[in-house]
């Protein structure tokens, strides 16, 4: 019997390759449930999952809710904007209030890097990081790895180019940790003002020219520009950014054959990716990523709840 052996899932940085593989394999076994007429199994009956979101979300929050419901857990959604947070309650007081109601898992998205780590130390429930500031977004990286594995048959040995606002992207950080651990060769590209100075210490090669980064890539992962995290203008205008970094048809001639195009969403169409590429079923796997998100989050809830016990 294999168990995750962790109380919390806070980031990919602290995960082993065995733990990543276990989540991906468990998620693969859950994919089929979402294709059934009755999309529900009793696996987590009697468990409660609270989705506590201090930042906006469509994909992550909805898929954690669907994942919990498909496993028969009771799922409760709390948005900061409609909770006592607006009356000044702190994150810790909110968490302790929820702890007193005895849920099993709290899924937290917060604008502050490290917020889920703080909660994990302070409350007895399992904490899942659903995105903390510009730090990590582990469930996104896991669903991205699952999509790559399905589409390309493997992760090890692939060249993955991550392009865009690397500096402010928790998706980039989690994917760099995960993909390099799983044996991929990761390169990043973006304007110098959107590139962490010490990025190459994460085991990636950095470029400022997109054409150089995506040459012969098996996977091109475009990132959203994180306007909400930019404290100053890091490029002159969206138009200028798009001229240099918007993935378009001409770029696909430079990639490896059958390269796939990914984007975590939400997309700024015509800024990071041209609509004809985003909507091209021959290369775009953006909606496959969303689909895998439910299975990956089912696996995370399942394995944290005791797995195969
Ligand atoms: N990719 C992602 O985290 O999307 P949401 O912000 O919609 O959850």
Short mmCIF file of N, CA and C in Angstrom, two decimals, residues 184-283:
data_model
loop_
_atom_site.label_atom_id
_atom_site.label_comp_id
_atom_site.label_asym_id
_atom_site.label_seq_id
_atom_site.Cartn_x
_atom_site.Cartn_y
_atom_site.Cartn_z
N UNK A 184 12.99 16.62 -17.35
CA UNK A 184 12.86 17.45 -18.56
C UNK A 184 13.96 18.50 -18.58
N UNK A 185 14.27 19.01 -19.79
CA UNK A 185 15.20 20.13 -19.94
C UNK A 185 14.33 21.38 -20.08
N UNK A 186 14.43 22.27 -19.10
CA UNK A 186 13.54 23.44 -19.07
C UNK A 186 14.33 24.69 -19.44
N UNK A 187 13.77 25.47 -20.38
CA UNK A 187 14.33 26.79 -20.68
C UNK A 187 13.21 27.81 -20.45
N UNK A 188 13.60 29.03 -20.12
CA UNK A 188 12.61 30.08 -19.89
C UNK A 188 12.95 31.27 -20.78
N UNK A 189 11.90 32.03 -21.14
CA UNK A 189 12.12 33.23 -21.95
C UNK A 189 11.15 34.32 -21.53
N UNK A 190 11.63 35.55 -21.59
CA UNK A 190 10.78 36.69 -21.27
C UNK A 190 11.63 37.94 -21.24
N UNK A 191 10.98 39.10 -21.10
CA UNK A 191 11.75 40.34 -21.00
C UNK A 191 12.66 40.29 -19.77
N UNK A 192 13.82 40.91 -19.85
CA UNK A 192 14.76 40.89 -18.73
C UNK A 192 14.11 41.42 -17.45
N UNK A 193 13.15 42.35 -17.61
CA UNK A 193 12.46 42.93 -16.43
C UNK A 193 11.47 41.94 -15.81
N UNK A 194 11.21 40.84 -16.49
CA UNK A 194 10.28 39.83 -15.95
C UNK A 194 11.02 38.52 -15.66
N UNK A 195 12.33 38.62 -15.51
CA UNK A 195 13.13 37.41 -15.30
C UNK A 195 13.85 37.52 -13.95
N UNK A 196 13.64 36.57 -13.03
CA UNK A 196 14.39 36.62 -11.76
C UNK A 196 15.88 36.56 -12.04
N UNK A 197 16.65 37.37 -11.31
CA UNK A 197 18.08 37.49 -11.61
C UNK A 197 18.81 36.14 -11.46
N UNK A 198 18.38 35.35 -10.49
CA UNK A 198 19.10 34.09 -10.21
C UNK A 198 18.38 32.87 -10.77
N UNK A 199 17.60 33.06 -11.84
CA UNK A 199 16.74 31.98 -12.34
C UNK A 199 17.55 30.75 -12.75
N UNK A 200 18.78 30.96 -13.28
CA UNK A 200 19.53 29.79 -13.78
C UNK A 200 19.97 28.87 -12.64
N UNK A 201 19.93 29.39 -11.39
CA UNK A 201 20.24 28.53 -10.24
C UNK A 201 19.15 27.49 -10.02
N UNK A 202 17.99 27.68 -10.68
CA UNK A 202 16.92 26.66 -10.58
C UNK A 202 17.13 25.55 -11.60
N UNK A 203 18.24 25.58 -12.32
CA UNK A 203 18.54 24.49 -13.26
C UNK A 203 17.95 24.70 -14.64
N UNK A 204 17.65 25.97 -15.00
CA UNK A 204 17.08 26.25 -16.32
C UNK A 204 18.00 27.21 -17.07
N UNK A 205 17.86 27.25 -18.39
CA UNK A 205 18.59 28.25 -19.18
C UNK A 205 17.61 29.38 -19.50
N UNK A 206 18.09 30.62 -19.41
CA UNK A 206 17.20 31.77 -19.60
C UNK A 206 17.53 32.52 -20.89
N UNK A 207 16.48 32.93 -21.60
CA UNK A 207 16.63 33.70 -22.84
C UNK A 207 15.74 34.94 -22.76
N UNK A 208 16.13 35.96 -23.52
CA UNK A 208 15.21 37.10 -23.66
C UNK A 208 14.51 37.07 -25.01
N UNK A 209 14.98 36.20 -25.91
CA UNK A 209 14.39 36.12 -27.25
C UNK A 209 13.60 34.82 -27.37
N UNK A 210 12.31 34.94 -27.59
CA UNK A 210 11.41 33.77 -27.59
C UNK A 210 11.84 32.76 -28.66
N UNK A 211 12.26 33.25 -29.82
CA UNK A 211 12.61 32.34 -30.92
C UNK A 211 13.75 31.39 -30.51
N UNK A 212 14.68 31.92 -29.72
CA UNK A 212 15.82 31.08 -29.28
C UNK A 212 15.35 30.02 -28.28
N UNK A 213 14.44 30.41 -27.41
CA UNK A 213 13.98 29.49 -26.37
C UNK A 213 13.14 28.34 -26.93
N UNK A 214 12.28 28.67 -27.89
CA UNK A 214 11.33 27.62 -28.35
C UNK A 214 11.91 26.74 -29.45
N UNK A 215 13.13 27.04 -29.92
CA UNK A 215 13.73 26.23 -31.00
C UNK A 215 13.78 24.76 -30.57
N UNK A 216 13.15 23.90 -31.37
CA UNK A 216 13.12 22.44 -31.14
C UNK A 216 12.42 22.03 -29.84
N UNK A 217 11.64 22.92 -29.27
CA UNK A 217 10.94 22.56 -28.01
C UNK A 217 9.85 21.53 -28.29
N UNK A 218 9.68 20.62 -27.34
CA UNK A 218 8.58 19.65 -27.41
C UNK A 218 7.31 20.24 -26.81
N UNK A 219 7.50 21.13 -25.86
CA UNK A 219 6.38 21.75 -25.15
C UNK A 219 6.66 23.25 -25.03
N UNK A 220 5.66 24.06 -25.41
CA UNK A 220 5.78 25.51 -25.23
C UNK A 220 4.69 25.92 -24.24
N UNK A 221 5.13 26.42 -23.09
CA UNK A 221 4.17 26.80 -22.04
C UNK A 221 4.16 28.33 -21.93
N UNK A 222 3.06 28.93 -22.35
CA UNK A 222 2.95 30.38 -22.29
C UNK A 222 2.35 30.78 -20.93
N UNK A 223 2.78 31.90 -20.40
CA UNK A 223 2.30 32.35 -19.09
C UNK A 223 1.48 33.63 -19.23
N UNK A 224 0.55 33.79 -18.32
CA UNK A 224 -0.22 35.04 -18.27
C UNK A 224 0.64 36.14 -17.67
N UNK A 225 0.46 37.35 -18.18
CA UNK A 225 1.12 38.50 -17.55
C UNK A 225 0.39 38.80 -16.25
N UNK A 226 1.12 38.80 -15.16
CA UNK A 226 0.52 38.92 -13.82
C UNK A 226 0.41 40.41 -13.44
N UNK A 227 -0.51 41.11 -14.10
CA UNK A 227 -0.68 42.56 -13.85
C UNK A 227 -0.86 42.85 -12.36
N UNK A 228 -1.60 41.95 -11.68
CA UNK A 228 -1.95 42.20 -10.28
C UNK A 228 -0.74 42.14 -9.36
N UNK A 229 0.36 41.53 -9.83
CA UNK A 229 1.55 41.42 -8.97
C UNK A 229 2.66 42.39 -9.37
N UNK A 230 2.47 43.11 -10.46
CA UNK A 230 3.54 44.01 -10.91
C UNK A 230 3.42 45.34 -10.18
N UNK A 231 4.47 45.68 -9.44
CA UNK A 231 4.44 46.91 -8.65
C UNK A 231 4.83 48.12 -9.49
N UNK A 232 5.48 47.89 -10.62
CA UNK A 232 5.82 48.98 -11.53
C UNK A 232 5.72 48.45 -12.95
N UNK A 233 5.68 49.37 -13.92
CA UNK A 233 5.60 48.94 -15.31
C UNK A 233 6.88 48.21 -15.70
N UNK A 234 6.75 46.95 -16.09
CA UNK A 234 7.94 46.21 -16.49
C UNK A 234 8.06 46.07 -18.01
N UNK A 235 7.11 46.67 -18.73
CA UNK A 235 7.24 46.78 -20.19
C UNK A 235 6.42 48.01 -20.61
N UNK A 236 6.79 48.61 -21.75
CA UNK A 236 6.18 49.89 -22.13
C UNK A 236 4.68 49.79 -22.37
N UNK A 237 4.23 48.76 -23.09
CA UNK A 237 2.79 48.62 -23.37
C UNK A 237 2.50 47.17 -23.72
N UNK A 238 1.23 46.79 -23.60
CA UNK A 238 0.84 45.41 -23.96
C UNK A 238 1.15 45.15 -25.43
N UNK A 239 0.97 46.21 -26.26
CA UNK A 239 1.22 46.06 -27.68
C UNK A 239 2.68 45.70 -27.94
N UNK A 240 3.55 46.39 -27.23
CA UNK A 240 4.98 46.13 -27.41
C UNK A 240 5.34 44.73 -26.90
N UNK A 241 4.75 44.35 -25.75
CA UNK A 241 4.99 43.00 -25.21
C UNK A 241 4.58 41.95 -26.25
N UNK A 242 3.38 42.15 -26.80
CA UNK A 242 2.85 41.18 -27.76
C UNK A 242 3.73 41.07 -29.00
N UNK A 243 4.27 42.20 -29.44
CA UNK A 243 5.14 42.18 -30.63
C UNK A 243 6.32 41.23 -30.45
N UNK A 244 6.82 41.15 -29.22
CA UNK A 244 8.02 40.34 -28.97
C UNK A 244 7.71 38.94 -28.44
N UNK A 245 6.61 38.79 -27.68
CA UNK A 245 6.43 37.54 -26.93
C UNK A 245 5.11 36.80 -27.19
N UNK A 246 4.24 37.36 -28.04
CA UNK A 246 2.96 36.67 -28.30
C UNK A 246 3.22 35.47 -29.23
N UNK A 247 2.86 34.28 -28.76
CA UNK A 247 3.09 33.07 -29.57
C UNK A 247 2.13 33.05 -30.74
N UNK A 248 2.69 32.99 -31.96
CA UNK A 248 1.83 33.02 -33.15
C UNK A 248 2.24 31.90 -34.10
N UNK A 249 1.53 31.81 -35.21
CA UNK A 249 1.73 30.71 -36.15
C UNK A 249 3.19 30.60 -36.61
N UNK A 250 3.83 31.76 -36.81
CA UNK A 250 5.22 31.71 -37.34
C UNK A 250 6.15 31.01 -36.35
N UNK A 251 5.84 31.12 -35.05
CA UNK A 251 6.72 30.50 -34.05
C UNK A 251 6.67 28.97 -34.13
N UNK A 252 5.53 28.45 -34.57
CA UNK A 252 5.35 26.99 -34.53
C UNK A 252 6.24 26.29 -35.58
N UNK A 253 6.82 27.08 -36.49
CA UNK A 253 7.76 26.49 -37.46
C UNK A 253 9.12 26.23 -36.81
N UNK A 254 9.35 26.88 -35.66
CA UNK A 254 10.66 26.76 -35.01
C UNK A 254 10.70 25.63 -33.98
N UNK A 255 9.56 25.23 -33.49
CA UNK A 255 9.51 24.23 -32.42
C UNK A 255 9.83 22.85 -32.98
N UNK A 256 9.94 21.88 -32.09
CA UNK A 256 10.09 20.51 -32.54
C UNK A 256 8.80 20.05 -33.22
N UNK A 257 8.88 18.91 -33.96
CA UNK A 257 7.65 18.41 -34.60
C UNK A 257 6.62 18.01 -33.55
N UNK A 258 5.36 18.28 -33.82
CA UNK A 258 4.26 17.92 -32.91
C UNK A 258 4.39 18.56 -31.53
N UNK A 259 4.99 19.73 -31.47
CA UNK A 259 5.07 20.43 -30.18
C UNK A 259 3.67 20.77 -29.69
N UNK A 260 3.50 20.69 -28.38
CA UNK A 260 2.21 21.08 -27.81
C UNK A 260 2.35 22.46 -27.17
N UNK A 261 1.23 23.19 -27.16
CA UNK A 261 1.20 24.53 -26.58
C UNK A 261 0.29 24.51 -25.36
N UNK A 262 0.83 25.03 -24.25
CA UNK A 262 0.08 25.03 -22.99
C UNK A 262 -0.08 26.46 -22.49
N UNK A 263 -1.08 26.67 -21.66
CA UNK A 263 -1.27 27.95 -20.97
C UNK A 263 -2.12 27.63 -19.73
N UNK A 264 -1.73 28.11 -18.55
CA UNK A 264 -2.50 27.76 -17.35
C UNK A 264 -3.87 28.44 -17.31
N UNK A 265 -4.04 29.53 -18.13
CA UNK A 265 -5.26 30.31 -18.06
C UNK A 265 -5.28 31.16 -16.79
N UNK A 266 -6.08 32.20 -16.75
CA UNK A 266 -6.83 32.73 -17.89
C UNK A 266 -5.91 33.36 -18.92
N UNK A 267 -6.36 33.30 -20.19
CA UNK A 267 -5.53 33.78 -21.31
C UNK A 267 -5.81 35.25 -21.58
N UNK A 268 -4.76 36.01 -21.85
CA UNK A 268 -4.93 37.32 -22.48
C UNK A 268 -4.71 37.10 -23.96
N UNK A 269 -5.80 36.90 -24.70
CA UNK A 269 -5.69 36.59 -26.13
C UNK A 269 -5.03 37.74 -26.90
N UNK A 270 -4.11 37.38 -27.75
CA UNK A 270 -3.44 38.41 -28.55
C UNK A 270 -2.32 39.11 -27.80
N UNK A 271 -2.13 38.76 -26.52
CA UNK A 271 -1.03 39.34 -25.74
C UNK A 271 0.05 38.27 -25.54
N UNK A 272 -0.34 37.13 -24.91
CA UNK A 272 0.63 36.04 -24.71
C UNK A 272 0.55 35.01 -25.83
N UNK A 273 -0.64 34.88 -26.40
CA UNK A 273 -0.86 33.80 -27.38
C UNK A 273 -1.93 34.28 -28.37
N UNK A 274 -1.67 34.00 -29.65
CA UNK A 274 -2.66 34.45 -30.64
C UNK A 274 -3.86 33.50 -30.60
N UNK A 275 -5.06 34.02 -30.85
CA UNK A 275 -6.25 33.17 -30.77
C UNK A 275 -6.18 31.94 -31.66
N UNK A 276 -5.58 32.07 -32.86
CA UNK A 276 -5.58 30.90 -33.75
C UNK A 276 -4.70 29.77 -33.21
N UNK A 277 -3.69 30.10 -32.43
CA UNK A 277 -2.88 29.04 -31.79
C UNK A 277 -3.61 28.50 -30.56
N UNK A 278 -4.16 29.39 -29.76
CA UNK A 278 -4.87 28.95 -28.54
C UNK A 278 -6.01 28.00 -28.87
N UNK A 279 -6.64 28.22 -30.03
CA UNK A 279 -7.83 27.43 -30.39
C UNK A 279 -7.53 26.31 -31.39
N UNK A 280 -6.24 26.10 -31.69
CA UNK A 280 -5.87 25.10 -32.71
C UNK A 280 -5.74 23.72 -32.06
N UNK A 281 -6.68 22.80 -32.35
CA UNK A 281 -6.61 21.48 -31.70
C UNK A 281 -5.37 20.68 -32.10
N UNK A 282 -4.70 21.09 -33.17
CA UNK A 282 -3.50 20.35 -33.60
C UNK A 282 -2.33 20.58 -32.64
N UNK A 283 -2.33 21.70 -31.92
CA UNK A 283 -1.20 21.96 -31.01
C UNK A 283 -1.64 22.38 -29.60
#
